Amino acid sequence: MLALTRKPGQKIMIGDNIIIHVVDVQGDNVRLGIEAPKSVKIYRSELYEAIIAENKKAGASSHENVDLSDILKNK
Amino acid sequence: MKIKTTRFGEIELVQADIITFEEGIPGFPDEHEFVILPYSEDSPFLYLQSAKQDYLAFIMANPFLFFTDYEFELDELQLEELAIRSMEEVASYVMITVPPHDVKTMTANLVAPVVINIHTHQGKQIVLEKSKYQTKHLLFSEAVSSKGGN
């Protein structure tokens, strides 16, 4: 991992067409601006990681001998 | 073509049954081919079964049967990636997680629906970055609330 220190107003370029702007720092919060082609997806990592974790749980849970046949009847 | 599954034994498939997930799904980036199998005749649940790994299958459900207010938008890029030109081509499902021994507390991942183009057989799990939804919503509660678990 490459670690850089930047001040608000400075930027980081990733490859030829991704730019991270360090917009502002207020206390614990860093405001970032990201310029990237539409094809590059940008997510808050905790959301993406939560989805990975949930998919892994979902893939494991369907192994249980779960009986879903009465579900509609209860609804 | 036959695929082996732990749950259903050996199944005969034709190419048309295979749904292609070009980018895999989060957590399973190398899984590009799945088939959708109904849980049973009347069931609102389905299996998303890997065409390559016999043990890998996910339970999915039609979200609109359980969450009447559920809605999301696909952006231009997502529509393009799935070659979607009209809503008639789209089938949406959500992944279901069933806690062991507690079927009634099963949850749906509403923040990452599985969207399928039923004509081109392309699929993708979409991350709804800006939505109020979370990865765990109880199926058996009155309404969709923004208080899911995470």
GROMACS .gro file of C-alpha atoms in nm:
model
  225
    1MET     CA    1   0.000   0.000   0.000
    2LEU     CA    2   0.126   0.346  -0.084
    3ALA     CA    3   0.076   0.603   0.193
    4LEU     CA    4   0.091   0.972   0.110
    5THR     CA    5   0.036   1.283   0.314
    6ARG     CA    6  -0.162   1.559   0.146
    7LYS     CA    7  -0.298   1.898   0.247
    8PRO     CA    8  -0.644   2.024   0.156
    9GLY     CA    9  -0.628   2.151  -0.199
   10GLN     CA   10  -0.379   1.886  -0.306
   11LYS     CA   11  -0.457   1.592  -0.531
   12ILE     CA   12  -0.351   1.237  -0.602
   13MET     CA   13  -0.357   1.081  -0.948
   14ILE     CA   14  -0.422   0.713  -0.988
   15GLY     CA   15  -0.339   0.583  -1.333
   16ASP     CA   16  -0.420   0.822  -1.613
   17ASN     CA   17  -0.776   0.909  -1.534
   18ILE     CA   18  -0.852   0.891  -1.165
   19ILE     CA   19  -0.797   1.196  -0.949
   20ILE     CA   20  -0.852   1.218  -0.575
   21HIS     CA   21  -0.894   1.572  -0.445
   22VAL     CA   22  -0.833   1.636  -0.077
   23VAL     CA   23  -1.100   1.900  -0.039
   24ASP     CA   24  -1.116   1.975   0.331
   25VAL     CA   25  -1.023   1.842   0.672
   26GLN     CA   26  -1.243   1.917   0.974
   27GLY     CA   27  -1.139   1.740   1.292
   28ASP     CA   28  -1.173   1.367   1.222
   29ASN     CA   29  -1.339   1.408   0.886
   30VAL     CA   30  -1.160   1.426   0.556
   31ARG     CA   31  -1.366   1.542   0.262
   32LEU     CA   32  -1.250   1.386  -0.064
   33GLY     CA   33  -1.351   1.452  -0.420
   34ILE     CA   34  -1.306   1.176  -0.675
   35GLU     CA   35  -1.288   1.218  -1.049
   36ALA     CA   36  -1.300   0.893  -1.238
   37PRO     CA   37  -1.447   0.751  -1.558
   38LYS     CA   38  -1.806   0.632  -1.520
   39SER     CA   39  -1.689   0.274  -1.560
   40VAL     CA   40  -1.495   0.290  -1.234
   41LYS     CA   41  -1.723   0.221  -0.940
   42ILE     CA   42  -1.668   0.406  -0.618
   43TYR     CA   43  -1.808   0.282  -0.289
   44ARG     CA   44  -1.758   0.350   0.078
   45SER     CA   45  -1.557   0.045   0.164
   46GLU     CA   46  -1.755  -0.047   0.476
   47LEU     CA   47  -2.066  -0.083   0.257
   48TYR     CA   48  -1.890  -0.302   0.002
   49GLU     CA   49  -1.731  -0.509   0.278
   50ALA     CA   50  -2.067  -0.554   0.449
   51ILE     CA   51  -2.208  -0.686   0.121
   52ILE     CA   52  -1.920  -0.930   0.081
   53ALA     CA   53  -1.970  -1.051   0.437
   54GLU     CA   54  -2.344  -1.089   0.389
   55ASN     CA   55  -2.299  -1.280   0.062
   56LYS     CA   56  -2.061  -1.518   0.236
   57LYS     CA   57  -2.313  -1.575   0.514
   58ALA     CA   58  -2.591  -1.621   0.260
   59GLY     CA   59  -2.385  -1.874   0.065
   60ALA     CA   60  -2.316  -2.070   0.381
   61SER     CA   61  -2.668  -2.050   0.522
   62SER     CA   62  -2.832  -2.208   0.222
   63HIS     CA   63  -2.643  -2.525   0.314
   64GLU     CA   64  -2.853  -2.575   0.621
   65ASN     CA   65  -3.142  -2.810   0.572
   66VAL     CA   66  -3.372  -2.517   0.586
   67ASP     CA   67  -3.736  -2.577   0.525
   68LEU     CA   68  -3.889  -2.277   0.357
   69SER     CA   69  -4.199  -2.454   0.233
   70ASP     CA   70  -4.436  -2.311   0.494
   71ILE     CA   71  -4.323  -1.953   0.462
   72LEU     CA   72  -4.592  -1.831   0.224
   73LYS     CA   73  -4.863  -1.995   0.427
   74ASN     CA   74  -4.760  -1.792   0.730
   75LYS     CA   75  -4.765  -1.464   0.541
   76MET     CA   76  -2.462  -2.984  -2.026
   77LYS     CA   77  -2.490  -3.130  -1.680
   78ILE     CA   78  -2.404  -2.955  -1.359
   79LYS     CA   79  -2.362  -3.125  -1.027
   80THR     CA   80  -2.530  -2.969  -0.727
   81THR     CA   81  -2.523  -3.069  -0.366
   82ARG     CA   82  -2.889  -2.992  -0.327
   83PHE     CA   83  -3.047  -3.120  -0.643
   84GLY     CA   84  -2.801  -3.380  -0.758
   85GLU     CA   85  -2.712  -3.369  -1.126
   86ILE     CA   86  -2.912  -3.129  -1.341
   87GLU     CA   87  -2.929  -3.114  -1.716
   88LEU     CA   88  -2.895  -2.759  -1.847
   89VAL     CA   89  -2.889  -2.593  -2.181
   90GLN     CA   90  -2.677  -2.288  -2.247
   91ALA     CA   91  -2.991  -2.074  -2.228
   92ASP     CA   92  -3.035  -2.157  -1.860
   93ILE     CA   93  -2.700  -2.007  -1.765
   94ILE     CA   94  -2.694  -1.652  -1.632
   95THR     CA   95  -2.361  -1.479  -1.680
   96PHE     CA   96  -2.228  -1.258  -1.405
   97GLU     CA   97  -1.940  -1.089  -1.581
   98GLU     CA   98  -1.793  -0.946  -1.263
   99GLY     CA   99  -1.890  -1.232  -1.039
  100ILE     CA  100  -2.059  -1.117  -0.719
  101PRO     CA  101  -1.903  -0.940  -0.419
  102GLY     CA  102  -1.707  -1.199  -0.220
  103PHE     CA  103  -1.713  -1.442  -0.514
  104PRO     CA  104  -1.536  -1.260  -0.796
  105ASP     CA  105  -1.452  -1.579  -0.987
  106GLU     CA  106  -1.806  -1.710  -1.004
  107HIS     CA  107  -1.936  -1.606  -1.344
  108GLU     CA  108  -2.202  -1.861  -1.423
  109PHE     CA  109  -2.516  -1.936  -1.230
  110VAL     CA  110  -2.854  -2.090  -1.288
  111ILE     CA  111  -3.176  -1.997  -1.116
  112LEU     CA  112  -3.375  -2.284  -0.973
  113PRO     CA  113  -3.710  -2.254  -0.801
  114TYR     CA  114  -3.714  -2.366  -0.438
  115SER     CA  115  -4.038  -2.548  -0.502
  116GLU     CA  116  -4.343  -2.503  -0.717
  117ASP     CA  117  -4.532  -2.244  -0.511
  118SER     CA  118  -4.244  -2.092  -0.326
  119PRO     CA  119  -4.144  -1.724  -0.340
  120PHE     CA  120  -3.786  -1.842  -0.292
  121LEU     CA  121  -3.532  -1.946  -0.551
  122TYR     CA  122  -3.178  -2.074  -0.559
  123LEU     CA  123  -2.898  -1.898  -0.742
  124GLN     CA  124  -2.687  -2.204  -0.804
  125SER     CA  125  -2.326  -2.185  -0.922
  126ALA     CA  126  -2.280  -2.372  -1.248
  127LYS     CA  127  -1.922  -2.449  -1.151
  128GLN     CA  128  -1.913  -2.517  -0.775
  129ASP     CA  129  -2.168  -2.773  -0.674
  130TYR     CA  130  -2.181  -2.662  -0.310
  131LEU     CA  131  -2.232  -2.293  -0.383
  132ALA     CA  132  -2.589  -2.172  -0.394
  133PHE     CA  133  -2.770  -1.870  -0.258
  134ILE     CA  134  -3.131  -1.838  -0.157
  135MET     CA  135  -3.300  -1.545  -0.324
  136ALA     CA  136  -3.649  -1.404  -0.312
  137ASN     CA  137  -3.860  -1.163  -0.509
  138PRO     CA  138  -3.825  -0.857  -0.284
  139PHE     CA  139  -4.158  -0.703  -0.385
  140LEU     CA  140  -4.352  -0.992  -0.231
  141PHE     CA  141  -4.209  -0.916   0.112
  142PHE     CA  142  -4.131  -0.544   0.094
  143THR     CA  143  -4.411  -0.364  -0.080
  144ASP     CA  144  -4.234  -0.025  -0.073
  145TYR     CA  145  -3.904  -0.155  -0.205
  146GLU     CA  146  -3.765   0.043  -0.495
  147PHE     CA  147  -3.435   0.132  -0.651
  148GLU     CA  148  -3.297   0.297  -0.959
  149LEU     CA  149  -3.037   0.174  -1.199
  150ASP     CA  150  -2.799   0.435  -1.330
  151GLU     CA  151  -2.687   0.474  -1.689
  152LEU     CA  152  -2.378   0.262  -1.646
  153GLN     CA  153  -2.567  -0.021  -1.478
  154LEU     CA  154  -2.831  -0.020  -1.751
  155GLU     CA  155  -2.556  -0.032  -2.011
  156GLU     CA  156  -2.366  -0.312  -1.841
  157LEU     CA  157  -2.678  -0.525  -1.836
  158ALA     CA  158  -2.791  -0.412  -2.185
  159ILE     CA  159  -3.127  -0.311  -2.040
  160ARG     CA  160  -3.352  -0.106  -2.265
  161SER     CA  161  -3.684  -0.152  -2.090
  162MET     CA  162  -3.810  -0.262  -1.749
  163GLU     CA  163  -3.973  -0.568  -1.906
  164GLU     CA  164  -3.629  -0.717  -1.951
  165VAL     CA  165  -3.547  -0.693  -1.581
  166ALA     CA  166  -3.591  -0.945  -1.302
  167SER     CA  167  -3.480  -0.836  -0.956
  168TYR     CA  168  -3.410  -1.057  -0.660
  169VAL     CA  169  -3.252  -1.014  -0.321
  170MET     CA  170  -3.018  -1.250  -0.140
  171ILE     CA  171  -3.160  -1.414   0.169
  172THR     CA  172  -2.958  -1.509   0.475
  173VAL     CA  173  -3.114  -1.767   0.704
  174PRO     CA  174  -2.975  -1.776   1.058
  175PRO     CA  175  -2.913  -2.137   1.165
  176HIS     CA  176  -3.217  -2.292   1.338
  177ASP     CA  177  -3.417  -1.972   1.311
  178VAL     CA  178  -3.600  -1.954   0.981
  179LYS     CA  179  -3.838  -1.682   1.104
  180THR     CA  180  -3.554  -1.432   1.147
  181MET     CA  181  -3.425  -1.469   0.792
  182THR     CA  182  -3.307  -1.145   0.639
  183ALA     CA  183  -3.291  -0.994   0.293
  184ASN     CA  184  -3.004  -0.787   0.159
  185LEU     CA  185  -3.191  -0.490   0.015
  186VAL     CA  186  -2.887  -0.273  -0.044
  187ALA     CA  187  -2.744  -0.512  -0.302
  188PRO     CA  188  -3.016  -0.658  -0.525
  189VAL     CA  189  -2.937  -0.915  -0.792
  190VAL     CA  190  -3.056  -0.774  -1.122
  191ILE     CA  191  -3.097  -0.995  -1.427
  192ASN     CA  192  -3.164  -0.918  -1.791
  193ILE     CA  193  -3.397  -1.202  -1.876
  194HIS     CA  194  -3.339  -1.170  -2.250
  195THR     CA  195  -2.961  -1.158  -2.258
  196HIS     CA  196  -2.913  -1.373  -1.947
  197GLN     CA  197  -2.674  -1.127  -1.790
  198GLY     CA  198  -2.677  -1.071  -1.418
  199LYS     CA  199  -2.518  -0.842  -1.166
  200GLN     CA  200  -2.542  -0.774  -0.796
  201ILE     CA  201  -2.590  -0.398  -0.778
  202VAL     CA  202  -2.466  -0.193  -0.482
  203LEU     CA  203  -2.720   0.078  -0.400
  204GLU     CA  204  -2.461   0.318  -0.265
  205LYS     CA  205  -2.699   0.606  -0.202
  206SER     CA  206  -3.001   0.416  -0.069
  207LYS     CA  207  -3.142   0.395   0.282
  208TYR     CA  208  -3.134   0.015   0.269
  209GLN     CA  209  -2.899  -0.218   0.455
  210THR     CA  210  -2.767  -0.570   0.421
  211LYS     CA  211  -3.012  -0.723   0.667
  212HIS     CA  212  -3.385  -0.657   0.663
  213LEU     CA  213  -3.620  -0.896   0.837
  214LEU     CA  214  -3.867  -1.052   0.596
  215PHE     CA  215  -4.126  -1.089   0.865
  216SER     CA  216  -4.188  -0.741   0.990
  217GLU     CA  217  -4.455  -0.492   0.894
  218ALA     CA  218  -4.277  -0.249   0.667
  219VAL     CA  219  -3.937  -0.171   0.526
  220SER     CA  220  -3.770   0.052   0.775
  221SER     CA  221  -3.435   0.216   0.741
  222LYS     CA  222  -3.343   0.044   1.064
  223GLY     CA  223  -3.195  -0.270   0.922
  224GLY     CA  224  -2.902  -0.442   1.089
  225ASN     CA  225  -2.552  -0.422   0.960
   0.00000   0.00000   0.00000
